[in-house]
PDB file of C-alpha atoms in Angstrom:
ATOM      1  CA  UNK A   1      12.100   1.352   2.154  1.00 45.00           C
ATOM      2  CA  UNK A   2      12.788  -0.620  -1.016  1.00 39.00           C
ATOM      3  CA  UNK A   3      11.006  -0.188  -4.323  1.00 43.00           C
ATOM      4  CA  UNK A   4      11.206  -2.294  -7.444  1.00 37.00           C
ATOM      5  CA  UNK A   5      11.306   0.046 -10.428  1.00 35.00           C
ATOM      6  CA  UNK A   6      10.142  -2.780 -12.682  1.00 35.00           C
ATOM      7  CA  UNK A   7       6.864  -2.733 -10.808  1.00 39.00           C
ATOM      8  CA  UNK A   8       6.357   1.006 -11.086  1.00 40.00           C
ATOM      9  CA  UNK A   9       6.561   1.946 -14.747  1.00 38.00           C
ATOM     10  CA  UNK A  10       4.075  -0.564 -16.220  1.00 42.00           C
ATOM     11  CA  UNK A  11       1.673  -0.074 -13.339  1.00 51.00           C
ATOM     12  CA  UNK A  12      -1.329   1.063 -15.349  1.00 54.00           C
ATOM     13  CA  UNK A  13      -1.337  -1.536 -18.163  1.00 54.00           C
ATOM     14  CA  UNK A  14      -0.451  -4.408 -15.851  1.00 52.00           C
ATOM     15  CA  UNK A  15      -3.178  -3.532 -13.381  1.00 53.00           C
ATOM     16  CA  UNK A  16      -5.691  -2.949 -16.148  1.00 53.00           C
ATOM     17  CA  UNK A  17      -5.033  -6.528 -17.234  1.00 53.00           C
ATOM     18  CA  UNK A  18      -5.325  -7.584 -13.614  1.00 50.00           C
ATOM     19  CA  UNK A  19      -8.769  -5.990 -13.357  1.00 53.00           C
ATOM     20  CA  UNK A  20      -9.951  -7.797 -16.482  1.00 54.00           C
ATOM     21  CA  UNK A  21      -8.745 -11.182 -15.249  1.00 51.00           C
ATOM     22  CA  UNK A  22     -10.933 -13.600 -13.389  1.00 45.00           C
ATOM     23  CA  UNK A  23     -10.028 -13.971  -9.673  1.00 46.00           C
ATOM     24  CA  UNK A  24      -8.515 -17.403 -10.223  1.00 45.00           C
ATOM     25  CA  UNK A  25      -6.251 -16.102 -12.989  1.00 44.00           C
ATOM     26  CA  UNK A  26      -4.770 -13.123 -11.145  1.00 41.00           C
ATOM     27  CA  UNK A  27      -1.886 -14.876  -9.434  1.00 37.00           C
ATOM     28  CA  UNK A  28      -0.118 -15.485 -12.727  1.00 34.00           C
ATOM     29  CA  UNK A  29      -0.116 -11.872 -13.904  1.00 33.00           C
ATOM     30  CA  UNK A  30       3.160  -9.994 -13.658  1.00 34.00           C
ATOM     31  CA  UNK A  31       4.507  -6.642 -14.788  1.00 38.00           C
ATOM     32  CA  UNK A  32       6.606  -7.150 -17.879  1.00 35.00           C
ATOM     33  CA  UNK A  33      10.321  -6.701 -17.159  1.00 38.00           C
ATOM     34  CA  UNK A  34      12.723  -4.853 -19.349  1.00 40.00           C
ATOM     35  CA  UNK A  35      14.799  -1.668 -19.602  1.00 43.00           C
ATOM     36  CA  UNK A  36      11.913   0.242 -21.149  1.00 41.00           C
ATOM     37  CA  UNK A  37      10.044   0.015 -17.850  1.00 44.00           C
ATOM     38  CA  UNK A  38      12.749   1.452 -15.597  1.00 71.00           C
ATOM     39  CA  UNK A  39      12.004   4.494 -13.441  1.00 80.00           C
ATOM     40  CA  UNK A  40      14.632   6.684 -11.837  1.00 87.00           C
ATOM     41  CA  UNK A  41      13.789   7.063  -8.155  1.00 89.00           C
ATOM     42  CA  UNK A  42      16.862   9.083  -7.208  1.00 93.00           C
ATOM     43  CA  UNK A  43      15.943  12.095  -5.092  1.00 96.00           C
ATOM     44  CA  UNK A  44      13.687  13.332  -2.318  1.00 98.00           C
ATOM     45  CA  UNK A  45      10.004  12.458  -1.978  1.00 97.00           C
ATOM     46  CA  UNK A  46       7.896  14.198   0.688  1.00 98.00           C
ATOM     47  CA  UNK A  47       5.076  12.008   2.012  1.00 97.00           C
ATOM     48  CA  UNK A  48       2.393  14.682   1.855  1.00 98.00           C
ATOM     49  CA  UNK A  49       0.163  15.529   4.784  1.00 98.00           C
ATOM     50  CA  UNK A  50      -3.515  15.542   3.863  1.00 98.00           C
ATOM     51  CA  UNK A  51      -5.041  18.947   4.701  1.00 98.00           C
ATOM     52  CA  UNK A  52      -8.389  19.023   6.458  1.00 98.00           C
ATOM     53  CA  UNK A  53     -10.804  21.880   7.023  1.00 97.00           C
ATOM     54  CA  UNK A  54     -11.900  22.899  10.537  1.00 95.00           C
ATOM     55  CA  UNK A  55     -14.825  20.472  10.080  1.00 95.00           C
ATOM     56  CA  UNK A  56     -12.332  17.690   9.178  1.00 94.00           C
ATOM     57  CA  UNK A  57     -13.271  17.467   5.516  1.00 97.00           C
ATOM     58  CA  UNK A  58     -10.425  17.035   3.000  1.00 98.00           C
ATOM     59  CA  UNK A  59      -9.509  20.571   1.937  1.00 98.00           C
ATOM     60  CA  UNK A  60      -8.549  20.199  -1.713  1.00 98.00           C
ATOM     61  CA  UNK A  61      -8.023  23.948  -2.170  1.00 98.00           C
ATOM     62  CA  UNK A  62      -5.411  23.971   0.597  1.00 98.00           C
ATOM     63  CA  UNK A  63      -3.840  20.856  -0.889  1.00 98.00           C
ATOM     64  CA  UNK A  64      -3.482  22.662  -4.219  1.00 97.00           C
ATOM     65  CA  UNK A  65      -2.005  25.652  -2.397  1.00 97.00           C
ATOM     66  CA  UNK A  66       0.644  23.487  -0.754  1.00 98.00           C
ATOM     67  CA  UNK A  67       1.414  21.870  -4.110  1.00 97.00           C
ATOM     68  CA  UNK A  68       1.985  25.296  -5.659  1.00 97.00           C
ATOM     69  CA  UNK A  69       4.499  26.103  -2.930  1.00 97.00           C
ATOM     70  CA  UNK A  70       6.251  22.750  -3.333  1.00 97.00           C
ATOM     71  CA  UNK A  71       6.558  23.277  -7.098  1.00 96.00           C
ATOM     72  CA  UNK A  72       9.652  25.456  -6.643  1.00 96.00           C
ATOM     73  CA  UNK A  73      11.500  22.717  -4.715  1.00 97.00           C
ATOM     74  CA  UNK A  74      13.367  20.131  -6.839  1.00 97.00           C
ATOM     75  CA  UNK A  75      11.638  17.056  -5.452  1.00 98.00           C
ATOM     76  CA  UNK A  76      11.865  13.901  -7.565  1.00 96.00           C
ATOM     77  CA  UNK A  77       8.206  13.349  -6.878  1.00 96.00           C
ATOM     78  CA  UNK A  78       5.546  13.223  -4.186  1.00 97.00           C
ATOM     79  CA  UNK A  79       4.105  10.503  -1.972  1.00 97.00           C
ATOM     80  CA  UNK A  80       0.414  10.647  -1.124  1.00 97.00           C
ATOM     81  CA  UNK A  81      -1.706   8.534   1.184  1.00 95.00           C
ATOM     82  CA  UNK A  82       1.039   7.197   3.370  1.00 93.00           C
ATOM     83  CA  UNK A  83       0.941   7.279   7.160  1.00 92.00           C
ATOM     84  CA  UNK A  84       1.655  11.028   7.126  1.00 95.00           C
ATOM     85  CA  UNK A  85      -1.322  11.450   4.809  1.00 97.00           C
ATOM     86  CA  UNK A  86      -3.635   9.856   7.424  1.00 96.00           C
ATOM     87  CA  UNK A  87      -4.507   7.177   4.868  1.00 94.00           C
ATOM     88  CA  UNK A  88      -6.452   4.912   7.265  1.00 92.00           C
ATOM     89  CA  UNK A  89      -8.806   7.792   8.097  1.00 95.00           C
ATOM     90  CA  UNK A  90      -9.780   8.564   4.493  1.00 96.00           C
ATOM     91  CA  UNK A  91     -12.735   7.028   2.683  1.00 95.00           C
ATOM     92  CA  UNK A  92     -11.953   5.268  -0.627  1.00 94.00           C
ATOM     93  CA  UNK A  93     -13.438   8.087  -2.714  1.00 95.00           C
ATOM     94  CA  UNK A  94     -11.352  10.646  -0.791  1.00 97.00           C
ATOM     95  CA  UNK A  95      -8.172   8.653  -1.428  1.00 96.00           C
ATOM     96  CA  UNK A  96      -8.785   8.614  -5.168  1.00 96.00           C
ATOM     97  CA  UNK A  97      -9.689  12.302  -5.312  1.00 97.00           C
ATOM     98  CA  UNK A  98      -6.465  13.189  -3.480  1.00 98.00           C
ATOM     99  CA  UNK A  99      -4.497  11.275  -6.126  1.00 97.00           C
ATOM    100  CA  UNK A 100      -6.374  13.027  -8.944  1.00 97.00           C
ATOM    101  CA  UNK A 101      -5.851  16.440  -7.355  1.00 97.00           C
ATOM    102  CA  UNK A 102      -2.103  15.909  -6.924  1.00 97.00           C
ATOM    103  CA  UNK A 103      -1.689  14.430 -10.407  1.00 96.00           C
ATOM    104  CA  UNK A 104      -3.358  17.476 -11.992  1.00 96.00           C
ATOM    105  CA  UNK A 105      -0.964  19.819 -10.227  1.00 95.00           C
ATOM    106  CA  UNK A 106       2.198  17.739 -10.565  1.00 94.00           C
ATOM    107  CA  UNK A 107       4.455  18.183 -13.615  1.00 92.00           C
ATOM    108  CA  UNK A 108       4.606  15.029 -15.716  1.00 88.00           C
ATOM    109  CA  UNK A 109       8.340  14.655 -15.143  1.00 90.00           C
ATOM    110  CA  UNK A 110       7.764  14.192 -11.411  1.00 94.00           C
ATOM    111  CA  UNK A 111       6.623  10.870 -10.012  1.00 95.00           C
ATOM    112  CA  UNK A 112       3.495  10.305  -7.978  1.00 96.00           C
ATOM    113  CA  UNK A 113       3.722   7.496  -5.412  1.00 94.00           C
ATOM    114  CA  UNK A 114       0.415   6.518  -3.826  1.00 95.00           C
ATOM    115  CA  UNK A 115      -0.419   4.294  -0.888  1.00 92.00           C
ATOM    116  CA  UNK A 116      -2.921   1.634  -1.922  1.00 91.00           C
ATOM    117  CA  UNK A 117      -2.554  -1.076   0.701  1.00 88.00           C
ATOM    118  CA  UNK A 118      -5.675  -2.540   2.341  1.00 89.00           C
ATOM    119  CA  UNK A 119      -6.144  -5.375   4.777  1.00 86.00           C
ATOM    120  CA  UNK A 120      -7.379  -7.884   2.184  1.00 89.00           C
ATOM    121  CA  UNK A 121      -5.547  -8.857  -0.986  1.00 87.00           C
ATOM    122  CA  UNK A 122      -8.695  -8.358  -3.070  1.00 88.00           C
ATOM    123  CA  UNK A 123      -9.253  -4.828  -1.756  1.00 90.00           C
ATOM    124  CA  UNK A 124      -5.561  -4.004  -2.239  1.00 88.00           C
ATOM    125  CA  UNK A 125      -5.689  -5.106  -5.876  1.00 87.00           C
ATOM    126  CA  UNK A 126      -8.822  -3.077  -6.546  1.00 90.00           C
ATOM    127  CA  UNK A 127      -7.461   0.025  -4.800  1.00 92.00           C
ATOM    128  CA  UNK A 128      -4.129  -0.268  -6.636  1.00 88.00           C
ATOM    129  CA  UNK A 129      -5.926  -0.489  -9.973  1.00 89.00           C
ATOM    130  CA  UNK A 130      -7.952   2.582  -9.081  1.00 92.00           C
ATOM    131  CA  UNK A 131      -4.850   4.498  -7.977  1.00 92.00           C
ATOM    132  CA  UNK A 132      -3.181   3.732 -11.290  1.00 90.00           C
ATOM    133  CA  UNK A 133      -6.228   4.919 -13.214  1.00 92.00           C
ATOM    134  CA  UNK A 134      -6.292   8.106 -11.119  1.00 94.00           C
ATOM    135  CA  UNK A 135      -2.723   8.926 -12.146  1.00 93.00           C
ATOM    136  CA  UNK A 136      -0.313   7.219  -9.735  1.00 93.00           C
ATOM    137  CA  UNK A 137       3.025   6.044 -11.152  1.00 91.00           C
ATOM    138  CA  UNK A 138       4.044   3.854  -8.211  1.00 88.00           C
ATOM    139  CA  UNK A 139       2.002   1.957  -5.620  1.00 87.00           C
ATOM    140  CA  UNK A 140       3.077   1.669  -1.994  1.00 86.00           C
ATOM    141  CA  UNK A 141       1.520  -1.402  -0.381  1.00 83.00           C
ATOM    142  CA  UNK A 142       1.498  -1.574   3.411  1.00 81.00           C
ATOM    143  CA  UNK A 143       1.738  -4.931   5.164  1.00 76.00           C
ATOM    144  CA  UNK A 144      -1.659  -6.160   6.458  1.00 78.00           C
ATOM    145  CA  UNK A 145      -1.666  -6.135  10.247  1.00 68.00           C
ATOM    146  CA  UNK A 146      -5.190  -6.341  11.664  1.00 67.00           C
ATOM    147  CA  UNK A 147      -5.143 -10.141  11.969  1.00 63.00           C
ATOM    148  CA  UNK A 148      -1.557 -10.072  13.109  1.00 72.00           C
ATOM    149  CA  UNK A 149      -1.349 -13.673  14.248  1.00 79.00           C
ATOM    150  CA  UNK A 150      -2.447 -14.956  10.841  1.00 76.00           C
ATOM    151  CA  UNK A 151       0.079 -12.869   8.899  1.00 66.00           C
ATOM    152  CA  UNK A 152       2.594 -15.681   8.444  1.00 78.00           C
ATOM    153  CA  UNK A 153       5.391 -15.530   5.896  1.00 75.00           C
ATOM    154  CA  UNK A 154       3.404 -17.731   3.538  1.00 79.00           C
ATOM    155  CA  UNK A 155       0.310 -15.510   3.850  1.00 73.00           C
ATOM    156  CA  UNK A 156       2.297 -12.335   3.151  1.00 66.00           C
ATOM    157  CA  UNK A 157       4.086 -13.862   0.170  1.00 68.00           C
ATOM    158  CA  UNK A 158       0.729 -14.848  -1.281  1.00 71.00           C
ATOM    159  CA  UNK A 159      -0.622 -11.326  -0.584  1.00 62.00           C
ATOM    160  CA  UNK A 160       2.209  -9.514  -2.356  1.00 57.00           C
ATOM    161  CA  UNK A 161       2.524 -11.889  -5.294  1.00 58.00           C
ATOM    162  CA  UNK A 162      -1.245 -11.435  -5.900  1.00 52.00           C
ATOM    163  CA  UNK A 163      -0.460  -7.804  -7.027  1.00 73.00           C
ATOM    164  CA  UNK A 164       2.699  -8.436  -9.046  1.00 39.00           C
ATOM    165  CA  UNK A 165       6.090 -10.133  -8.664  1.00 35.00           C
ATOM    166  CA  UNK A 166       8.167  -7.932  -6.347  1.00 29.00           C
ATOM    167  CA  UNK A 167      11.600  -9.311  -7.228  1.00 30.00           C
ATOM    168  CA  UNK A 168      14.276 -10.676  -4.950  1.00 35.00           C
ATOM    169  CA  UNK A 169      15.047  -9.527  -1.434  1.00 34.00           C
ATOM    170  CA  UNK A 170      17.407  -6.604  -0.941  1.00 34.00           C
ATOM    171  CA  UNK A 171      20.530  -8.747  -0.480  1.00 46.00           C
ATOM    172  CA  UNK A 172      19.986 -10.256  -3.943  1.00 51.00           C
ATOM    173  CA  UNK A 173      19.050  -7.085  -5.809  1.00 53.00           C
ATOM    174  CA  UNK A 174      22.432  -5.659  -6.716  1.00 56.00           C
ATOM    175  CA  UNK A 175      22.049  -6.893 -10.298  1.00 60.00           C
ATOM    176  CA  UNK A 176      18.301  -6.267 -10.362  1.00 62.00           C
ATOM    177  CA  UNK A 177      16.265  -3.248 -11.378  1.00 68.00           C
ATOM    178  CA  UNK A 178      15.797  -2.303  -7.735  1.00 70.00           C
ATOM    179  CA  UNK A 179      16.394   0.837  -5.689  1.00 78.00           C
ATOM    180  CA  UNK A 180      16.418   1.558  -1.965  1.00 77.00           C
ATOM    181  CA  UNK A 181      15.004   4.754  -0.499  1.00 83.00           C
ATOM    182  CA  UNK A 182      15.707   5.925   3.046  1.00 84.00           C
ATOM    183  CA  UNK A 183      12.549   6.253   5.116  1.00 87.00           C
ATOM    184  CA  UNK A 184      13.637   9.168   7.292  1.00 90.00           C
ATOM    185  CA  UNK A 185      15.573  12.433   7.122  1.00 94.00           C
ATOM    186  CA  UNK A 186      17.317  11.472  10.358  1.00 92.00           C
ATOM    187  CA  UNK A 187      19.670   9.027   8.643  1.00 88.00           C
ATOM    188  CA  UNK A 188      19.588  10.282   5.063  1.00 91.00           C
ATOM    189  CA  UNK A 189      23.344  10.987   4.868  1.00 91.00           C
ATOM    190  CA  UNK A 190      24.214   7.524   6.188  1.00 86.00           C
ATOM    191  CA  UNK A 191      21.820   5.968   3.693  1.00 84.00           C
ATOM    192  CA  UNK A 192      23.462   7.743   0.764  1.00 86.00           C
ATOM    193  CA  UNK A 193      26.884   6.651   1.988  1.00 84.00           C
ATOM    194  CA  UNK A 194      25.648   3.050   1.820  1.00 77.00           C
ATOM    195  CA  UNK A 195      24.219   3.418  -1.671  1.00 79.00           C
ATOM    196  CA  UNK A 196      20.615   4.518  -1.207  1.00 82.00           C
ATOM    197  CA  UNK A 197      19.010   6.285  -4.170  1.00 87.00           C
ATOM    198  CA  UNK A 198      16.967   8.848  -2.263  1.00 91.00           C
ATOM    199  CA  UNK A 199      14.538   9.286   0.569  1.00 93.00           C
ATOM    200  CA  UNK A 200      10.871   9.463   1.507  1.00 95.00           C
ATOM    201  CA  UNK A 201      11.134  11.954   4.355  1.00 96.00           C
ATOM    202  CA  UNK A 202       8.294  13.417   6.427  1.00 97.00           C
ATOM    203  CA  UNK A 203      10.444  16.439   7.234  1.00 98.00           C
ATOM    204  CA  UNK A 204      10.419  17.355   3.541  1.00 98.00           C
ATOM    205  CA  UNK A 205       6.878  18.659   4.088  1.00 98.00           C
ATOM    206  CA  UNK A 206       8.511  21.377   6.184  1.00 98.00           C
ATOM    207  CA  UNK A 207      12.165  21.652   5.110  1.00 98.00           C
ATOM    208  CA  UNK A 208      12.007  20.401   1.542  1.00 98.00           C
ATOM    209  CA  UNK A 209      14.691  22.699   0.128  1.00 98.00           C
ATOM    210  CA  UNK A 210      17.336  21.793   2.752  1.00 98.00           C
ATOM    211  CA  UNK A 211      16.687  18.090   2.219  1.00 98.00           C
ATOM    212  CA  UNK A 212      17.097  18.495  -1.545  1.00 98.00           C
ATOM    213  CA  UNK A 213      20.300  20.397  -0.792  1.00 98.00           C
ATOM    214  CA  UNK A 214      21.514  17.473   1.321  1.00 97.00           C
ATOM    215  CA  UNK A 215      20.694  15.141  -1.571  1.00 97.00           C
ATOM    216  CA  UNK A 216      22.770  17.315  -3.903  1.00 97.00           C
ATOM    217  CA  UNK A 217      25.722  17.567  -1.514  1.00 97.00           C
ATOM    218  CA  UNK A 218      25.879  13.798  -1.144  1.00 94.00           C
ATOM    219  CA  UNK A 219      25.765  13.236  -4.902  1.00 94.00           C
ATOM    220  CA  UNK A 220      28.607  15.726  -5.378  1.00 96.00           C
ATOM    221  CA  UNK A 221      30.705  14.095  -2.656  1.00 95.00           C
ATOM    222  CA  UNK A 222      30.736  17.211  -0.462  1.00 96.00           C
ATOM    223  CA  UNK A 223      30.554  15.117   2.668  1.00 95.00           C
ATOM    224  CA  UNK A 224      31.612  17.678   5.279  1.00 96.00           C
ATOM    225  CA  UNK A 225      28.935  20.143   4.181  1.00 97.00           C
ATOM    226  CA  UNK A 226      26.449  17.305   4.010  1.00 96.00           C
ATOM    227  CA  UNK A 227      27.326  16.189   7.535  1.00 95.00           C
ATOM    228  CA  UNK A 228      26.895  19.706   8.935  1.00 97.00           C
ATOM    229  CA  UNK A 229      23.479  19.984   7.327  1.00 97.00           C
ATOM    230  CA  UNK A 230      22.459  16.486   8.426  1.00 96.00           C
ATOM    231  CA  UNK A 231      23.208  17.330  12.048  1.00 96.00           C
ATOM    232  CA  UNK A 232      20.794  20.299  11.918  1.00 97.00           C
ATOM    233  CA  UNK A 233      18.022  18.073  10.571  1.00 97.00           C
ATOM    234  CA  UNK A 234      18.157  15.233  13.090  1.00 96.00           C
ATOM    235  CA  UNK A 235      16.300  16.843  15.996  1.00 97.00           C
ATOM    236  CA  UNK A 236      13.565  18.529  13.892  1.00 97.00           C
ATOM    237  CA  UNK A 237      13.031  15.231  12.108  1.00 96.00           C
ATOM    238  CA  UNK A 238      12.662  13.376  15.393  1.00 96.00           C
ATOM    239  CA  UNK A 239      10.199  16.005  16.584  1.00 97.00           C
ATOM    240  CA  UNK A 240       7.820  15.654  13.609  1.00 97.00           C
ATOM    241  CA  UNK A 241       8.025  11.857  13.530  1.00 95.00           C
ATOM    242  CA  UNK A 242       8.522   9.924  16.759  1.00 92.00           C
ATOM    243  CA  UNK A 243       8.075  12.761  19.264  1.00 96.00           C
ATOM    244  CA  UNK A 244       4.941  14.581  18.075  1.00 97.00           C
ATOM    245  CA  UNK A 245       3.896  12.693  14.946  1.00 97.00           C
ATOM    246  CA  UNK A 246       1.434  14.067  12.407  1.00 97.00           C
ATOM    247  CA  UNK A 247       0.025  16.830  14.665  1.00 98.00           C
ATOM    248  CA  UNK A 248       3.583  18.085  15.132  1.00 98.00           C
ATOM    249  CA  UNK A 249       4.304  17.849  11.422  1.00 98.00           C
ATOM    250  CA  UNK A 250       1.207  19.873  10.551  1.00 98.00           C
ATOM    251  CA  UNK A 251       1.976  22.523  13.168  1.00 98.00           C
ATOM    252  CA  UNK A 252       5.539  22.920  11.865  1.00 98.00           C
ATOM    253  CA  UNK A 253       4.268  23.249   8.291  1.00 98.00           C
ATOM    254  CA  UNK A 254       2.348  26.375   9.287  1.00 98.00           C
ATOM    255  CA  UNK A 255       5.526  28.094  10.492  1.00 98.00           C
ATOM    256  CA  UNK A 256       7.094  27.645   7.060  1.00 98.00           C
ATOM    257  CA  UNK A 257       4.237  28.980   4.956  1.00 97.00           C
ATOM    258  CA  UNK A 258       2.295  25.789   4.275  1.00 98.00           C
ATOM    259  CA  UNK A 259      -1.189  24.815   5.335  1.00 98.00           C
ATOM    260  CA  UNK A 260      -1.071  22.199   8.069  1.00 98.00           C
ATOM    261  CA  UNK A 261      -4.469  22.461   9.662  1.00 97.00           C
ATOM    262  CA  UNK A 262      -6.128  19.936  11.950  1.00 97.00           C
ATOM    263  CA  UNK A 263      -5.753  16.191  11.904  1.00 97.00           C
ATOM    264  CA  UNK A 264      -8.773  13.957  11.523  1.00 97.00           C
ATOM    265  CA  UNK A 265     -10.040  12.493  14.803  1.00 96.00           C
ATOM    266  CA  UNK A 266      -9.051  10.561  16.797  1.00 96.00           C
ATOM    267  CA  UNK A 267      -5.656  12.230  16.279  1.00 96.00           C
ATOM    268  CA  UNK A 268      -5.524  15.146  18.729  1.00 96.00           C
ATOM    269  CA  UNK A 269      -3.758  18.519  18.335  1.00 96.00           C
ATOM    270  CA  UNK A 270      -0.666  19.391  20.309  1.00 98.00           C
ATOM    271  CA  UNK A 271      -1.023  21.022  23.699  1.00 98.00           C
ATOM    272  CA  UNK A 272       0.424  24.540  24.125  1.00 98.00           C
ATOM    273  CA  UNK A 273       3.509  23.206  25.981  1.00 98.00           C
ATOM    274  CA  UNK A 274       4.088  20.700  23.173  1.00 98.00           C
ATOM    275  CA  UNK A 275       3.847  23.476  20.578  1.00 98.00           C
ATOM    276  CA  UNK A 276       6.486  25.471  22.423  1.00 98.00           C
ATOM    277  CA  UNK A 277       8.756  22.448  22.707  1.00 98.00           C
ATOM    278  CA  UNK A 278       8.374  21.801  18.990  1.00 98.00           C
ATOM    279  CA  UNK A 279       9.120  25.435  18.144  1.00 98.00           C
ATOM    280  CA  UNK A 280      12.190  25.336  20.342  1.00 98.00           C
ATOM    281  CA  UNK A 281      13.531  22.310  18.477  1.00 98.00           C
ATOM    282  CA  UNK A 282      13.375  24.139  15.157  1.00 98.00           C
ATOM    283  CA  UNK A 283      14.762  27.360  16.675  1.00 98.00           C
ATOM    284  CA  UNK A 284      17.781  25.833  18.377  1.00 97.00           C
ATOM    285  CA  UNK A 285      18.793  24.167  15.109  1.00 97.00           C
ATOM    286  CA  UNK A 286      18.602  27.449  13.201  1.00 97.00           C
ATOM    287  CA  UNK A 287      15.418  26.921  11.201  1.00 98.00           C
ATOM    288  CA  UNK A 288      13.232  29.528  12.915  1.00 97.00           C
TER     289      UNK A 288
END
C-alpha cells in the first residue's frame, strides 16, 4: 500500500475547491505541494471493523467502546471503511456517520484514514469531499472493478487524476513526498527492512499492542527480538485475513476484550469447528 503524503494534508481545502468547480474544470485541480503539507505516516494503523447490532444496524455505542480501548495503544492513527470495515455493505449516510463518530473520539494528533472509493469517478469525488468534511485526514480510494473489462490503464489514470495528482509510481518516489505502508502483519518485519514507514494491519484490531511493539523494535534495530515476535504473528494474521476473513477477525476481537459482533449479510458467521480452529491458532502461538 502506497500513500502520497502530499495528497493527505491539504485534503479538505483541495476537495472543497473541487466541489465548487464545474464538472469540466475538475481535472485541472490538484493538491498544492510543499513541505507544509507533509504528514508523517510512520506507525501502525488498524483498519477498524465496523460493529453491528444483532439486527445488523451499525452499533455506534460499541464502536465508541472499541475506540476507548484502542486509545491506550500507540497507534499512529486509524483506518475506517476499508474492506475490514465492510465498506461495500454500508449506506452512504452510515459511512459518513462512522467517520464522524471516530473523529470525535480520536485525539487530534492521530490520523484518520477513510475509504471513499466508489465505482464511478463522480461518486468517488463526492464521497471523498464528504469524508474530508466529516473529519478524515487521508482518503483511501479503491480501484473500480465492477466493469472489469473496461478498466484499462487509460481509464484508471483518468479516474485517479480526477481526484488529485497522485505523484509518480513507487520506483520513482525516492525523492518524492511519498511513503509506503505494509498491507499485512504477516510481512511487517520484512517491509520495515526494505524501508516501509508502517503498516495497515487487520490483526491490529486484535493484537494492536504487539504490533506497535514490533514497530518499535524495528525502528530501534532490535532485529532478533522483532523476528521472534513476527513469527508469533504470522499464523494469527493468516487466520483473520485469508483463512477466515472478517467473521474470523470479529470473533477473535471478542476474545481480547473488544466488541466484534456479527457481520452484515451476506457474510456468514464462523461454524463451531471454524471457531475452535481459530482459537487454536491464537493459543498455539501464545496469545490465548
